[in-house]
Amino acid sequence: MDIATLRNADTIGLTSAQTAYDQLTTAFAQHVGDWRSKVTDRLHDSQWTGSTAVQVRADLAAFTSKMQAAHDELSLVGGTLGDAAKSFALAQAQLVQALDDARTANITVKPDGSMTWDNDPTSATYAGASATARATDIGARITAALTEADQADQLISARLKHFTDNATNGTGLDSATAGADQRTEAGRENIPAQGSTPAQVKAWWAGLTPAEQQDLINNHPDQVGNLDGVPSVARDQANRLGLSRILTDLQGQLAALGPEPPRFDGVVSGGFPVETMEHMEWQKKHDALQSQLDGFDSIQDRLDMDDKQQAADPSRHPRDYLLGIGTQGQGRAILSFGNPDTATNVSTYVPGMTTKLSSLGMDSINDPGANEATNALNVYNAAKKAEAGNGSTASVVWLGYDAPPMTPSVASTARGQAGAPAYANFLTGLRATNTGAQPQHITSIGHSYGSYLVGQATMLSTHQPGTYTPPDDVVLIGSPGTGANTAADLGLPGHIWVGEAMVDPVTYTPSQLSPSPNQRWFGEDPASSAFGAHRFSVADGSPVHWLRTHTEYLTPQNGGPSLANIANIVVGRPDQVQPEADRW
């Protein structure tokens, strides 16, 4: 498929062919109906008896079955042509939009897809300082449109050939064959059952036409957007639609609560007014809904801001991909800076205690270390600098679990163990949807309580290789332990990295059960020599601002060499990491 072929494709002709087949199917259905009512039904009701009558009725029943099978096969041809028309129209629209955007940006797209532009700032057709980044984006969109058209062409051709072969060799007149074809076509858009592997999901998705994929995105965004094995571009589209629907639903639920009822009704106890039960129940529901709405609103605001910055200067701001969104538990959100499907180096950051939805949105966005999406963006920028043009980067912040608040729940392993399988499956999905020219280098980064979840997920993936695929490297920062006694227990020898500031109180939280100075709340201190990981250099931190020390490992301001060291791990340059001596 080339640009000219797709741009000039006659999708109206396909629609006309679908209409013709649908009319033929309708006419044939009428013919089948007439045959039944005027021949087989009358013969069945007649008084004709004997062996000949039995044989004739059997022959006619067999012929009727063949007629019905032929009708069913014809109906599938019309539906397939309709899928073709919609799929090519979608790909064509994406191509035309990309070409229009190129013209607006003063970028010339040649027939082979290569691009040229004017680099003279004094020229009336100057393409601007970010022309290279814009051209890269437009080129990727053109390639995606051509790929979609190719995929549709191959899938539609295979389906039409199957029906043609059935008609040619006569198998299409068999009711069993026609029934199987009906079930296959009807089940094409059936979303894989829970427990399907990312590889199975990927194979299912790849077998759908672009039109079928778009139908699923539009009709089931909550399922498609959170399904590991679906490509990131599709997940992003589905989840942005899903986020919009979540916001609308929450706003509707708030409105349905009605106006705030009176707080007091005159009852006094001990000299103080007593709050009504009606108001207490209303306030509880209202606050819970408002908190959720604020969190999702914050993420939408972040996406809007980042989209504007990326459109203004794509060379400085990566595109956001919303890879997960949901209302389960405290809320779910997965955000990637850059496309992990095409990136050479992918980091997946799991934040820890007190993280909430708004932490990935606009909450504390100007407070270094406090905004978890900004922390992931910091990793992206540092990795881009470290790779120095050799490869590409995507940086994910993964809030696919209920991070514990600063309550006794932070001392429990329950939330980390509950979230570990989902995180391990997410990483497995990244491997499945990778389309890069070379295998991804995936680095798991766990901070604070998130390091415990990362440790648990890593052990799942290395101990169950047939179920999950592990990361290449693991980075633990501000860790209270991983649940493992040694780095070897994590199953990635030589690829476990630890950063711990000297005045980070979380890294010194002692075990509640062991007198050993090396034991932390969730096992052996990852920074100890007994654990056996690589320890990299970070800022010591400030005794005065000890809580800030715990949150600034991923900041360029106060984390010292921490962020640069992590970036070198992410891009696969361990020789550039500054080591630090083990604590014990």
XYZ file of C-alpha atoms in Angstrom:
584
model
C 0.000 0.000 0.000
C 1.353 3.431 -0.953
C 0.175 6.972 -0.376
C -1.399 7.497 -3.779
C -3.285 4.191 -3.725
C -4.852 4.855 -0.315
C -5.513 8.532 -0.937
C -7.330 7.782 -4.203
C -9.096 4.618 -3.056
C -12.788 4.430 -4.013
C -14.440 3.425 -0.758
C -17.840 4.373 -2.197
C -17.462 1.504 -4.670
C -17.078 -0.913 -1.772
C -20.193 0.491 -0.138
C -22.090 0.050 -3.405
C -20.900 -3.553 -3.608
C -22.084 -4.146 -0.045
C -25.487 -2.688 -0.911
C -25.752 -4.939 -3.967
C -24.913 -8.037 -1.925
C -27.349 -7.035 0.794
C -30.089 -6.651 -1.831
C -29.172 -10.033 -3.287
C -29.299 -11.574 0.192
C -32.724 -10.048 0.832
C -34.032 -11.314 -2.498
C -32.603 -14.763 -1.890
C -34.165 -14.838 1.575
C -37.530 -14.166 -0.036
C -36.851 -16.971 -2.501
C -36.028 -19.373 0.325
C -39.197 -18.315 2.122
C -41.313 -18.850 -0.978
C -39.746 -22.269 -1.523
C -40.625 -23.324 2.004
C -44.178 -22.037 1.963
C -45.080 -23.163 -1.558
C -43.180 -26.445 -1.803
C -41.790 -28.068 1.319
C -44.518 -26.961 3.732
C -47.299 -28.016 1.371
C -45.677 -31.359 0.742
C -45.224 -31.894 4.458
C -48.914 -31.215 5.050
C -50.093 -33.411 2.164
C -51.547 -36.880 2.517
C -48.906 -38.426 0.274
C -47.444 -41.534 1.919
C -45.129 -44.376 1.076
C -41.415 -44.871 0.585
C -41.223 -42.501 -2.371
C -42.886 -39.731 -0.339
C -40.400 -40.247 2.469
C -37.473 -40.065 0.037
C -38.815 -36.961 -1.735
C -39.384 -35.158 1.546
C -35.816 -36.000 2.650
C -34.354 -34.783 -0.656
C -36.330 -31.546 -0.499
C -35.318 -30.963 3.123
C -31.681 -31.407 2.140
C -32.115 -28.992 -0.758
C -33.818 -26.450 1.515
C -30.904 -26.730 3.953
C -28.498 -25.967 1.110
C -30.549 -22.945 0.096
C -30.502 -21.612 3.666
C -26.746 -22.193 3.892
C -26.238 -20.294 0.632
C -28.288 -17.401 2.020
C -26.225 -17.344 5.225
C -22.968 -17.295 3.274
C -24.238 -14.473 1.039
C -25.112 -12.373 4.101
C -21.553 -12.750 5.390
C -20.106 -11.474 2.100
C -22.138 -8.281 2.411
C -21.015 -7.749 5.986
C -17.380 -8.308 5.025
C -17.614 -5.745 2.222
C -19.096 -3.309 4.732
C -16.140 -3.878 7.061
C -13.826 -3.244 4.122
C -15.510 0.049 3.235
C -15.377 1.332 6.811
C -11.798 0.167 7.356
C -10.414 1.755 4.194
C -12.371 4.943 4.873
C -10.849 5.171 8.357
C -7.314 4.653 7.074
C -7.908 7.071 4.207
C -9.209 9.765 6.573
C -6.131 9.397 8.795
C -3.846 9.701 5.775
C -5.629 12.764 4.407
C -5.516 14.463 7.812
C -1.775 13.795 8.108
C -1.176 15.192 4.609
C -3.286 18.264 5.416
C -1.318 18.834 8.616
C 1.914 18.553 6.630
C 0.763 21.263 4.224
C -0.247 23.515 7.110
C 3.222 23.024 8.641
C 4.931 23.845 5.286
C 6.200 20.274 5.005
C 6.168 18.590 1.597
C 5.347 14.882 1.531
C 6.700 13.084 -1.515
C 4.930 10.086 -3.116
C 7.333 7.663 -1.395
C 6.594 9.201 2.018
C 9.848 11.114 2.396
C 9.542 14.746 3.453
C 11.276 18.056 2.784
C 10.829 21.516 4.253
C 12.280 25.016 4.181
C 14.841 25.656 6.947
C 15.409 29.330 6.097
C 13.976 31.488 8.945
C 13.687 34.455 6.559
C 11.585 32.536 4.045
C 7.804 32.864 3.799
C 7.571 29.058 3.772
C 9.862 28.498 6.782
C 8.709 25.327 8.538
C 9.827 26.406 11.998
C 12.366 25.225 14.549
C 10.365 22.109 15.396
C 9.943 20.979 11.786
C 11.959 17.793 12.313
C 9.798 16.696 15.229
C 6.599 17.551 13.334
C 7.795 15.655 10.288
C 8.573 12.640 12.466
C 5.068 12.728 13.918
C 3.424 13.152 10.513
C 5.559 10.356 9.071
C 4.495 8.030 11.875
C 0.836 8.852 11.236
C 1.186 8.232 7.501
C 2.882 4.908 8.194
C 0.127 3.969 10.642
C -2.578 4.778 8.067
C -0.851 2.723 5.367
C -0.332 -0.135 7.826
C -4.018 -0.099 8.756
C -4.995 -0.189 5.089
C -2.598 -3.076 4.447
C -3.985 -4.945 7.438
C -7.556 -4.400 6.273
C -6.640 -5.479 2.739
C -5.094 -8.739 3.932
C -7.865 -9.578 6.403
C -10.720 -8.742 4.037
C -9.059 -10.589 1.164
C -8.655 -13.702 3.305
C -12.282 -13.616 4.428
C -13.620 -13.080 0.892
C -11.383 -15.851 -0.436
C -12.794 -18.202 2.194
C -16.366 -17.481 1.071
C -15.369 -17.736 -2.604
C -13.712 -21.111 -2.015
C -16.811 -22.316 -0.166
C -18.985 -21.288 -3.104
C -16.627 -22.833 -5.665
C -16.166 -26.220 -4.042
C -19.706 -26.460 -2.690
C -18.882 -26.545 1.026
C -20.770 -23.278 1.451
C -23.988 -25.226 0.820
C -23.354 -27.316 3.934
C -25.324 -26.094 6.938
C -22.518 -27.031 9.336
C -19.992 -24.969 7.361
C -22.345 -22.009 7.042
C -23.179 -22.221 10.744
C -19.509 -22.255 11.694
C -18.879 -19.238 9.467
C -21.804 -17.425 11.069
C -20.456 -18.098 14.545
C -16.940 -17.034 13.533
C -18.128 -13.733 12.087
C -20.504 -13.064 14.980
C -17.727 -13.741 17.487
C -15.064 -11.617 15.853
C -15.692 -8.719 18.216
C -16.058 -10.865 21.332
C -13.549 -9.486 23.823
C -11.199 -12.228 25.114
C -12.223 -13.785 28.402
C -10.607 -12.757 31.645
C -7.353 -14.640 32.112
C -6.387 -14.505 28.433
C -2.690 -13.812 27.995
C -1.460 -10.586 26.389
C -0.198 -12.681 23.458
C -3.699 -14.093 22.947
C -5.190 -10.608 23.190
C -2.688 -9.296 20.657
C -3.517 -12.100 18.202
C -7.256 -11.423 18.595
C -6.808 -7.689 18.061
C -4.584 -8.191 15.027
C -7.271 -10.390 13.473
C -9.819 -7.566 13.531
C -10.244 -5.051 10.749
C -9.661 -1.377 11.631
C -13.422 -0.838 11.471
C -14.049 -3.646 13.960
C -11.344 -2.297 16.229
C -12.912 1.158 16.093
C -16.347 -0.265 16.908
C -14.905 -1.929 20.019
C -13.136 1.259 21.079
C -16.355 3.247 20.710
C -18.651 0.692 22.338
C -16.407 -0.861 25.004
C -13.694 1.686 25.843
C -13.429 0.569 29.462
C -12.529 -2.988 28.419
C -10.359 -2.266 25.384
C -8.420 0.506 27.098
C -7.397 -1.663 30.030
C -6.661 -4.856 28.109
C -2.967 -5.813 28.141
C -2.017 -6.887 24.625
C -3.981 -4.136 22.853
C -1.614 -1.625 21.171
C -0.925 1.613 23.044
C -2.458 3.894 20.403
C -5.769 2.029 20.630
C -5.637 1.917 24.437
C -5.026 5.652 24.554
C -7.994 6.389 22.294
C -10.265 4.071 24.270
C -9.176 5.384 27.665
C -9.585 9.020 26.706
C -13.126 8.179 25.654
C -13.540 6.142 28.839
C -12.281 9.043 30.969
C -14.827 11.365 29.375
C -17.599 8.893 30.172
C -16.373 8.461 33.760
C -16.478 12.232 34.270
C -19.994 12.439 32.834
C -21.171 9.539 35.010
C -19.712 11.008 38.209
C -21.226 14.401 37.468
C -24.570 12.686 36.942
C -24.284 10.801 40.232
C -23.506 14.020 42.077
C -26.495 15.748 40.519
C -28.700 12.786 41.411
C -27.922 13.298 45.111
C -30.005 16.428 44.985
C -29.492 19.562 47.072
C -27.786 19.370 50.434
C -30.375 18.593 53.115
C -30.543 20.648 56.324
C -27.658 19.797 58.605
C -29.591 20.386 61.843
C -33.251 20.080 62.711
C -33.281 21.611 66.162
C -32.297 18.547 68.199
C -29.748 19.424 70.907
C -27.586 17.106 72.992
C -25.269 18.295 75.761
C -25.788 21.847 74.623
C -24.726 21.140 71.007
C -26.917 20.703 67.921
C -27.133 17.133 66.591
C -26.450 16.570 62.903
C -29.263 14.810 61.092
C -28.733 11.282 59.778
C -29.989 12.403 56.363
C -27.268 15.069 56.137
C -24.521 12.725 57.319
C -25.421 10.134 54.659
C -25.686 12.792 51.952
C -22.334 14.321 52.920
C -20.578 10.954 52.937
C -21.816 10.082 49.440
C -21.159 13.598 48.162
C -17.578 13.733 49.458
C -16.729 10.306 48.027
C -18.095 11.207 44.581
C -16.500 14.652 44.623
C -13.134 13.177 45.549
C -13.320 10.752 42.631
C -14.464 13.477 40.269
C -11.636 15.778 41.363
C -9.079 13.017 40.740
C -10.302 12.192 37.237
C -10.731 15.902 36.444
C -7.123 16.420 37.455
C -5.956 13.739 35.020
C -8.049 15.241 32.213
C -6.526 18.656 32.924
C -3.041 17.122 32.776
C -3.768 15.492 29.430
C -5.156 18.744 28.044
C -2.113 20.703 29.183
C 0.370 18.154 27.848
C -1.471 17.880 24.519
C -1.253 21.644 24.019
C 2.448 21.691 24.850
C 3.139 18.747 22.552
C 1.222 20.387 19.689
C 3.098 23.658 20.193
C 6.561 22.057 20.206
C 6.731 18.281 19.672
C 10.520 18.402 19.867
C 10.366 19.319 23.558
C 7.238 17.562 24.778
C 6.463 13.869 24.245
C 2.978 12.702 23.454
C 0.928 11.327 26.339
C -0.646 7.885 26.094
C -3.369 7.035 28.599
C -2.847 3.280 28.925
C -5.279 2.659 31.764
C -8.184 4.356 33.527
C -10.865 2.999 35.827
C -12.951 3.522 38.936
C -11.930 0.322 40.725
C -10.897 0.851 44.341
C -9.326 4.271 44.817
C -9.159 4.718 41.060
C -6.784 3.456 38.375
C -4.601 5.376 35.929
C -1.614 4.459 33.748
C 0.089 7.248 31.821
C 2.989 6.977 29.393
C 5.199 9.723 28.048
C 6.057 8.408 24.593
C 4.746 5.291 22.881
C 6.068 2.143 24.615
C 5.176 -0.010 21.603
C 7.783 1.694 19.429
C 10.309 2.791 22.068
C 13.670 1.109 22.462
C 13.838 1.854 26.194
C 10.778 1.708 28.431
C 10.647 2.560 32.126
C 7.602 1.608 34.193
C 7.394 3.514 37.464
C 5.238 2.349 40.387
C 4.743 5.071 43.025
C 4.146 4.316 46.673
C 2.208 5.409 49.738
C -0.242 8.327 49.591
C -0.366 8.244 45.773
C -3.828 9.047 44.460
C -5.382 9.798 41.082
C -4.688 13.500 41.317
C -1.001 12.689 41.874
C -0.935 11.786 38.177
C -2.857 14.927 37.260
C -2.383 18.546 38.172
C -2.089 18.057 41.919
C 1.199 19.514 43.256
C 2.522 19.745 39.717
C 4.953 22.502 40.694
C 6.175 20.747 43.850
C 9.366 18.778 43.015
C 8.895 15.082 43.689
C 5.247 15.357 44.735
C 3.632 14.804 41.325
C 4.108 11.239 40.171
C 3.385 11.930 36.492
C 6.035 14.639 36.539
C 8.443 12.161 38.133
C 7.866 9.830 35.172
C 8.353 12.751 32.792
C 11.641 13.530 34.551
C 12.764 9.963 33.860
C 11.758 10.401 30.201
C 13.765 13.609 29.805
C 16.815 12.199 31.595
C 16.687 9.003 29.520
C 16.438 10.987 26.282
C 19.564 12.844 27.318
C 21.367 9.626 28.295
C 20.557 7.802 25.073
C 21.981 10.719 23.041
C 20.051 9.812 19.900
C 20.757 6.084 20.147
C 17.275 4.643 20.519
C 13.974 6.030 21.737
C 12.290 6.282 25.106
C 8.911 5.875 26.773
C 8.303 6.443 30.477
C 5.221 5.010 32.197
C 3.738 5.824 35.594
C 1.602 2.884 36.708
C -1.144 3.384 39.286
C -2.910 0.077 38.723
C -3.361 -0.635 42.418
C -4.614 1.010 45.610
C -1.552 2.742 47.017
C -1.820 2.793 50.818
C -2.469 6.072 52.632
C -0.435 7.098 55.650
C -2.385 4.741 57.912
C -1.699 1.265 59.345
C -2.436 -0.138 55.860
C 0.985 1.087 54.743
C 2.528 -1.574 56.977
C 0.544 -4.373 55.321
C 1.680 -6.427 52.344
C -1.895 -6.896 51.114
C -2.072 -4.054 48.603
C 1.300 -4.823 47.081
C 0.512 -8.510 46.690
C -2.892 -7.702 45.199
C -1.377 -5.327 42.639
C 1.667 -7.417 41.671
C -0.090 -9.746 39.158
C -1.663 -6.796 37.344
C 1.711 -5.052 37.077
C 3.451 -8.245 35.890
C 0.730 -8.702 33.268
C 1.115 -5.089 32.153
C 4.840 -5.598 31.532
C 4.045 -8.808 29.662
C 1.624 -6.819 27.538
C 4.348 -4.296 26.684
C 6.472 -7.137 25.332
C 3.526 -8.434 23.295
C 2.705 -5.118 21.614
C 6.304 -4.133 20.873
C 6.691 -3.220 17.198
C 10.213 -1.807 17.345
C 13.051 -3.009 15.151
C 14.804 -4.409 18.218
C 13.608 -5.854 21.558
C 12.632 -3.343 24.203
C 14.790 -2.756 27.236
C 12.238 -2.547 30.068
C 13.155 -1.165 33.475
C 10.831 -1.463 36.472
C 11.155 1.391 38.954
C 9.553 1.057 42.365
C 9.492 3.861 44.918
C 8.640 3.479 48.591
C 5.738 1.008 48.957
C 5.802 0.700 45.165
C 9.194 -1.010 45.459
C 7.532 -3.795 47.457
C 4.944 -4.267 44.699
C 7.700 -4.248 42.043
C 9.629 -6.854 44.010
C 6.589 -9.102 44.281
C 5.786 -8.691 40.573
C 9.384 -9.413 39.587
C 9.377 -12.669 41.523
C 6.088 -13.619 39.879
C 7.486 -12.990 36.406
C 10.825 -14.719 36.939
C 9.316 -17.714 38.738
C 6.409 -18.099 36.272
C 8.061 -17.478 32.887
C 5.260 -19.180 31.010
C 2.739 -16.721 32.430
C 4.650 -13.458 32.657
C 7.755 -11.936 31.065
C 10.092 -10.092 33.449
C 11.713 -6.686 33.032
C 15.368 -6.377 32.077
C 16.340 -4.264 35.089
C 14.746 -3.347 38.401
C 15.360 -0.071 40.249
C 14.362 0.260 43.921
C 14.353 3.724 45.496
C 13.370 4.705 49.016
C 12.517 1.072 49.645
C 11.197 -0.475 52.876
C 11.958 -3.910 51.387
C 10.686 -6.101 48.573
C 9.667 -9.259 50.409
C 12.890 -10.909 49.190
C 15.864 -11.797 51.363
C 18.400 -11.312 48.580
C 18.585 -9.784 45.126
C 18.993 -13.330 43.785
C 15.491 -14.128 45.034
C 14.158 -11.607 42.504
C 15.502 -13.795 39.716
C 17.424 -11.174 37.718
C 21.066 -11.635 38.714
C 23.143 -8.519 38.182
C 20.144 -6.396 37.225
C 18.807 -5.183 40.596
C 19.667 -1.569 41.423
C 19.099 0.323 44.667
C 19.138 4.017 45.534
C 18.699 5.009 49.191
C 19.365 8.400 50.726
C 21.097 8.467 54.103
C 18.319 10.487 55.753
C 15.344 8.833 54.084
C 13.275 7.597 57.061
C 11.396 4.958 55.042
C 14.595 3.113 54.200
C 15.396 2.870 57.907
C 12.011 1.603 59.040
C 13.011 -1.465 61.073
C 11.332 -4.817 60.952
C 8.668 -5.324 63.565
C 9.805 -8.904 64.076
C 13.588 -9.111 63.632
C 16.360 -7.607 65.780
C 18.698 -7.601 62.746
C 19.787 -4.088 61.687
C 19.461 -5.201 58.057
C 15.793 -6.153 58.306
C 13.299 -3.592 57.064
C 9.534 -3.598 57.237
C 9.215 -5.834 54.170
C 12.375 -7.887 54.409
C 16.117 -7.398 53.969
C 17.345 -3.837 53.420
C 17.920 -3.690 49.623
C 20.865 -1.318 50.212
C 22.724 -3.787 52.413
C 25.622 -5.874 51.174
C 23.751 -8.980 52.338
C 20.996 -8.249 49.827
C 23.461 -8.218 46.946
C 22.102 -5.512 44.634
C 24.008 -2.746 42.842
C 23.774 0.418 44.892
C 23.965 3.697 42.958
C 24.741 7.176 44.212
C 21.989 9.563 45.322
C 21.883 12.765 47.332
C 22.174 12.228 51.095
C 19.160 14.460 51.701
C 18.353 16.945 54.418
C 17.692 15.964 58.045
C 15.467 19.023 58.280
C 13.374 18.068 55.261
C 13.512 14.303 55.633
C 10.091 13.685 54.055
C 11.123 15.649 50.979
C 14.272 13.542 50.789
C 12.063 10.471 50.429
C 10.172 11.951 47.442
C 12.969 13.513 45.383
C 14.865 10.564 43.916
C 13.346 11.324 40.502
C 13.821 15.091 40.526
C 16.642 16.950 38.783
C 16.676 19.565 41.563
C 17.509 17.818 44.835
C 18.094 14.142 44.040
C 21.772 14.639 43.233
C 23.042 12.016 40.755
C 20.008 9.767 41.349
C 17.981 10.679 38.245
C 20.967 10.533 35.887
C 21.962 7.143 37.289
C 18.458 5.787 36.831
C 18.378 7.162 33.269
C 21.587 5.285 32.432
C 20.035 2.075 33.751
C 16.903 2.710 31.676
C 18.868 3.122 28.431
C 21.100 0.115 29.108
C 24.329 1.915 30.012
C 25.242 0.381 33.386
C 28.892 1.375 32.956
C 27.818 5.025 33.295
C 26.097 4.514 36.661
C 27.871 6.071 39.652
C 28.149 3.367 42.326
C 27.827 3.874 46.058
C 29.043 1.595 48.805
C 26.606 -0.820 50.430
C 25.242 0.435 53.716
C 26.106 -2.629 55.814
